Coordinates of C-alpha atoms in Angstrom, one line a residue:
X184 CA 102.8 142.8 105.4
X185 CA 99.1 142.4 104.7
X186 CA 98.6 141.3 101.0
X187 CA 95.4 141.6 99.0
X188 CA 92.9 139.4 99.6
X189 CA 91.4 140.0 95.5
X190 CA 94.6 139.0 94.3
X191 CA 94.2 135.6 92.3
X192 CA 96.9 134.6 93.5
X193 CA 95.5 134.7 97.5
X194 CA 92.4 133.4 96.2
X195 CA 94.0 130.1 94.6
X196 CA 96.8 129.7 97.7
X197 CA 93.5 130.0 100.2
X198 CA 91.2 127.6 98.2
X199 CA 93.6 125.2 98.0
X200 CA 94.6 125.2 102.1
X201 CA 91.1 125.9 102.8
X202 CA 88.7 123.6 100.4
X203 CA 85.6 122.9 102.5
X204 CA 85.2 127.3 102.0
X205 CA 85.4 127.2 98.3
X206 CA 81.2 126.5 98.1
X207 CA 80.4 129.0 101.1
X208 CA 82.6 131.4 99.2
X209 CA 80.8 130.6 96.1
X210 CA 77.6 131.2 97.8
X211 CA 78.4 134.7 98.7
X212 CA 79.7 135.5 95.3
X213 CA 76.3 134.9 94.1
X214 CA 74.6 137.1 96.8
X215 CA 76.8 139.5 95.6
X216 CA 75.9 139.6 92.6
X217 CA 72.0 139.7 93.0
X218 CA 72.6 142.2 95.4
X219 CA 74.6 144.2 93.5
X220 CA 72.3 144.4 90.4
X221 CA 69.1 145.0 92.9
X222 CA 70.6 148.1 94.9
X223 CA 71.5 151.7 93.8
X224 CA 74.3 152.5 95.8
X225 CA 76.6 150.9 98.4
X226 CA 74.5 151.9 101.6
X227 CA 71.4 150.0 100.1
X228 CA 73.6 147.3 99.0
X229 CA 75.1 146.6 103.0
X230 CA 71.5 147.1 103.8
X231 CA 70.9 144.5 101.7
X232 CA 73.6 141.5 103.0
X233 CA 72.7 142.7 106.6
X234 CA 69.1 142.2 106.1
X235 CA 70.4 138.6 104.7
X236 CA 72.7 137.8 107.7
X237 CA 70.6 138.7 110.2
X238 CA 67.8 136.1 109.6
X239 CA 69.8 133.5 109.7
X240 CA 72.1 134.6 112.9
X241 CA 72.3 138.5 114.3
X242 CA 75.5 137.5 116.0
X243 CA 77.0 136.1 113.0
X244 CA 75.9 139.4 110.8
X245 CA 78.3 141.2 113.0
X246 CA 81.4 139.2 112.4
X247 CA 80.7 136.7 115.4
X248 CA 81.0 133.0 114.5
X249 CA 80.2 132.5 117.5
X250 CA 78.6 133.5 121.5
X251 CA 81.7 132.9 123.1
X252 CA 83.6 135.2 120.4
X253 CA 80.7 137.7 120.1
X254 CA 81.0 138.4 124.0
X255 CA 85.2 138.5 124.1
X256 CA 84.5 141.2 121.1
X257 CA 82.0 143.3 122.9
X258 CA 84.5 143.2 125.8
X259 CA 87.9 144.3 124.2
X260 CA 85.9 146.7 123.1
X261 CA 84.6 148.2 126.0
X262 CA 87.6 147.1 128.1
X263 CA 90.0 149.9 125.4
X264 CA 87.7 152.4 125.4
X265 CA 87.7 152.4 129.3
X266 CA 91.3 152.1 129.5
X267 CA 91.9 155.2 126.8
X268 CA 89.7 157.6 128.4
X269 CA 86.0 156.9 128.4
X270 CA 84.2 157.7 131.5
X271 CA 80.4 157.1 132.9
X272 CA 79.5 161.1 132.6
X273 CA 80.7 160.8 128.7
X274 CA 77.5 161.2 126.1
X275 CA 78.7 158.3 123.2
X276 CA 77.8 158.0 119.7
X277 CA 78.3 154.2 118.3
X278 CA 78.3 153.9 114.4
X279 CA 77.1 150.9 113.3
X280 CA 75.9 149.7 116.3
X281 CA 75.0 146.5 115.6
X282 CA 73.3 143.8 117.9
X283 CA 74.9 146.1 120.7
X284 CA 78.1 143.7 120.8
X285 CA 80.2 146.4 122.9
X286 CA 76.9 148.4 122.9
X287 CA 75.5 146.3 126.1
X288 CA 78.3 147.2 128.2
X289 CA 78.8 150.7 127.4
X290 CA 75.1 151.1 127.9
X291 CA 75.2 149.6 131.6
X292 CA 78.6 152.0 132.3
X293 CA 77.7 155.3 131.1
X294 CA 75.0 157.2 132.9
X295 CA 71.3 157.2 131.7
X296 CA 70.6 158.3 128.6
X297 CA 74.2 158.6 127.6
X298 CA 74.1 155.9 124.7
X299 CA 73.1 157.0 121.2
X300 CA 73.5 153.8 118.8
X301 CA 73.0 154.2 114.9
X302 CA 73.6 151.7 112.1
X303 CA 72.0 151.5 108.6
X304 CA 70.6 148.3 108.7
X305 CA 67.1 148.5 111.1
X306 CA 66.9 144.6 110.8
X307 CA 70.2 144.9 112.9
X308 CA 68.2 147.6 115.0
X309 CA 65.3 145.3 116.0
X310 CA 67.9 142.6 117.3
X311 CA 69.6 145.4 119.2
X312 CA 66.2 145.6 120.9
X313 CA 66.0 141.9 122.3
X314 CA 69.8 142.3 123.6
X315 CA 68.7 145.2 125.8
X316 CA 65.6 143.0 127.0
X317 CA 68.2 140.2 127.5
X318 CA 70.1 142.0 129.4
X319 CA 68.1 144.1 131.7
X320 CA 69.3 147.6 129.8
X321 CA 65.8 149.4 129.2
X322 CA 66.1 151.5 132.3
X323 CA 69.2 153.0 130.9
X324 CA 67.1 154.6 128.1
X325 CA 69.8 153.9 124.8
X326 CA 69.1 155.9 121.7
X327 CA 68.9 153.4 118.5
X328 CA 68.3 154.9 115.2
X329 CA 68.4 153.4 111.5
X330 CA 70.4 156.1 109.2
X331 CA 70.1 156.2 105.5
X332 CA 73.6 158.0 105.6
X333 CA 76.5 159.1 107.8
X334 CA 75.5 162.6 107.7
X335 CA 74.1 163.3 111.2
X336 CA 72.0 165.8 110.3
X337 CA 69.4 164.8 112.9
X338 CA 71.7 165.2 115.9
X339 CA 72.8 168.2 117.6
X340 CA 76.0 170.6 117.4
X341 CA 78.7 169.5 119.6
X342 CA 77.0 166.6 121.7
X343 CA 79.0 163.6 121.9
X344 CA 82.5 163.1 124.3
X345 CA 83.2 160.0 122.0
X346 CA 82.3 158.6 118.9
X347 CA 83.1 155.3 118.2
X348 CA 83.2 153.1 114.8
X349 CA 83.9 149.2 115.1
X350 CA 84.1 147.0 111.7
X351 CA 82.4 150.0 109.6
X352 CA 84.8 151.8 108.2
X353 CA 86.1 148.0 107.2
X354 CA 82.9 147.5 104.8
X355 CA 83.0 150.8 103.7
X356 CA 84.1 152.5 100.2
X357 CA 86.2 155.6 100.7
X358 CA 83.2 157.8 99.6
X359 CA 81.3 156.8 102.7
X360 CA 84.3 157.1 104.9
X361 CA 84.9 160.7 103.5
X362 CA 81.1 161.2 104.5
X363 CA 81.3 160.7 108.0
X364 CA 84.7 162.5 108.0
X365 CA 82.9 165.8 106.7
X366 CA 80.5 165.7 109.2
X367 CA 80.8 163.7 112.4
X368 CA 82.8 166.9 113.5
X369 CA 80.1 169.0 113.9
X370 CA 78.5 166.5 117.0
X371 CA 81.8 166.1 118.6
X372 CA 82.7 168.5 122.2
X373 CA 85.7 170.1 121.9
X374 CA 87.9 167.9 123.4
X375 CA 86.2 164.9 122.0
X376 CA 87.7 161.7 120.5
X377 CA 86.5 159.6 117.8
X378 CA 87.8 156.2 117.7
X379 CA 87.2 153.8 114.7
X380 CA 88.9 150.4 113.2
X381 CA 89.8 149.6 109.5
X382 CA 91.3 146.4 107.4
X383 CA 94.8 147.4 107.4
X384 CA 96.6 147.0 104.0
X385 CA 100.6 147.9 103.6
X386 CA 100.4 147.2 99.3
X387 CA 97.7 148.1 97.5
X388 CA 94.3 149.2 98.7
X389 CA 91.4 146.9 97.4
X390 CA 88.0 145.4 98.2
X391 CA 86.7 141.7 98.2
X392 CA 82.9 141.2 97.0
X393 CA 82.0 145.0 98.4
X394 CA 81.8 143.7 101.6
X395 CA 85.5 144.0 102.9
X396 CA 87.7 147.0 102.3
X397 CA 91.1 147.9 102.8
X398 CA 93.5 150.6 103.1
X399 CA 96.5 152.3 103.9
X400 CA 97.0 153.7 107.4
X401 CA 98.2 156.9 105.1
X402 CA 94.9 157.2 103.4
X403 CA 92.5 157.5 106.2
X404 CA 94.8 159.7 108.2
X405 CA 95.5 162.3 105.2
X406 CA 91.5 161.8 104.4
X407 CA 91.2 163.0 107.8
X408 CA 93.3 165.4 107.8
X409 CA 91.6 167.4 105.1
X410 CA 88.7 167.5 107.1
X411 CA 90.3 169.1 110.4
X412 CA 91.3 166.1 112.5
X413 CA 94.8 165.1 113.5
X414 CA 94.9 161.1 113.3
X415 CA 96.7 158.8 116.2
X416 CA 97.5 155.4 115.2
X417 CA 96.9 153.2 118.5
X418 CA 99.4 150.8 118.4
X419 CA 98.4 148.7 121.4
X420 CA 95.4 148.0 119.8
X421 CA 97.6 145.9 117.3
X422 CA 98.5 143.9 120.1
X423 CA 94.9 142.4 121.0
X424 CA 93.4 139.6 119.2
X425 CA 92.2 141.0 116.6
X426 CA 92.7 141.4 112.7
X427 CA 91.6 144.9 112.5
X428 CA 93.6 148.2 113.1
X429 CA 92.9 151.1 115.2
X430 CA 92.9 154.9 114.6
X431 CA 91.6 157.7 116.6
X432 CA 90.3 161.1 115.6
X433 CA 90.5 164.5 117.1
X434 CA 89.5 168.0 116.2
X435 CA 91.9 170.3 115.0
X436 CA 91.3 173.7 117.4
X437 CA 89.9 176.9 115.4
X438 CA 93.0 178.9 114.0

């Protein structure tokens, strides 16, 4: 079972098998809190740490410690999303984009112009930039766009074969979730598939510092469900290495 990381009781057990984080986690509790008390809402408030975590390492601001890990990332993730039915003709939408982890390699496989990469942090964005310069990518013309929101009211009506959401919905309150829910519907094809990964609780549901989330398989499928999407839990996903769990959206047909 995955227990709650806020408990004290997790908290104590980890500081005391895990001393030399006790100041870094200190740290970050501070951050928190100025960050907290300097932003209106949550999306200004991940603005906020992202802006933070990208000057001192853009790799590290999307949950890779380090090069080695940040390319075996990108590469499960592109490697399952090949596997599970993404093709080169397939027009992609990637939430939270990042540095362009995965985002490189789905770039180079699906045809020109094919890529549309969003995320709400345009510090992110610019680093994005310099990994398609790094890696020869410019002639594949990607789409990156900063958001305020995950409303996609700039893109149009039934565009995208996949959407795909990795480590979002993980730092994401369940108002923002519901957000995209409501909407990302509307820019799907029929047929489409939207694929995304949360922090996977089986007790009770919680948060750590407003940066990590987590929930019940149950919540984000009957969340979903209320929006017209039947849910699939992919359970090979579960057998990669990696903490996060996997569930993938599709449209309900018209009645």
């Amino acid at each position: 079972m995955k227990r709650s990381r806020s408990s004290l009781v997790h908290q104590a057990t980890y500081a005391v098998k895990n001393p030399h984080k006790i100041i870094p986690h200190l740290r970050r509790l501070a951050r928190d809190t100025w960050f907290r008390l300097r932003t209106r809402d949550h999306i200004g408030y991940y603005r906020a740490v992202m802006k933070s975590d990208t000057a001192r390492d853009p790799e590290g601001a999307v949950g890779s410690h380090t090069h080695k890990r940040w390319l075996a990332l990108g590469r499960m993730q592109f490697d399952y999303l090949v596997e599970h039915g993404l093709k080169p003709e397939c027009r992609m939408l990637e939430i939270g984009c990042g540095n362009l982890r995965a985002g490189r390699l789905f770039i180079d496989y699906l045809h020109t112009g094919n890529y549309y990469g969003i995320d709400i942090s345009p510090d992110i964005l610019m680093a994005a930039q310099n990994t398609i310069l790094q890696h020869g990518l410019a002639d594949k013309l990607p789409y990156l766009t900063p958001v305020r929101d995950l409303r996609f009211a700039f893109l149009p009506d039934e565009h995208f074969d996949v959407v795909h959401a990795h480590s979002v919905f993980s730092h994401s309150p369940l108002d923002v979730i519901e957000e995209c829910f409501a909407h990302v519907g509307r820019v799907m094809k029929p047929g489409g598939w939207f694929d995304f990964t949360f922090d996977r609780t089986e007790g009770r549901e919680h948060q750590v510092l407003r940066e990590d989330f987590y929930y019940r398989t149950e919540t984000l499928v009957a969340l979903a469900g209320r929006h017209g999407f039947d849910a699939t839990f992919m359970d090979d996903w579960e057998r990669l290495p990696h903490k996060q769990s996997k569930l993938r959206l599709t449209k309900r047909p018209p009645a």
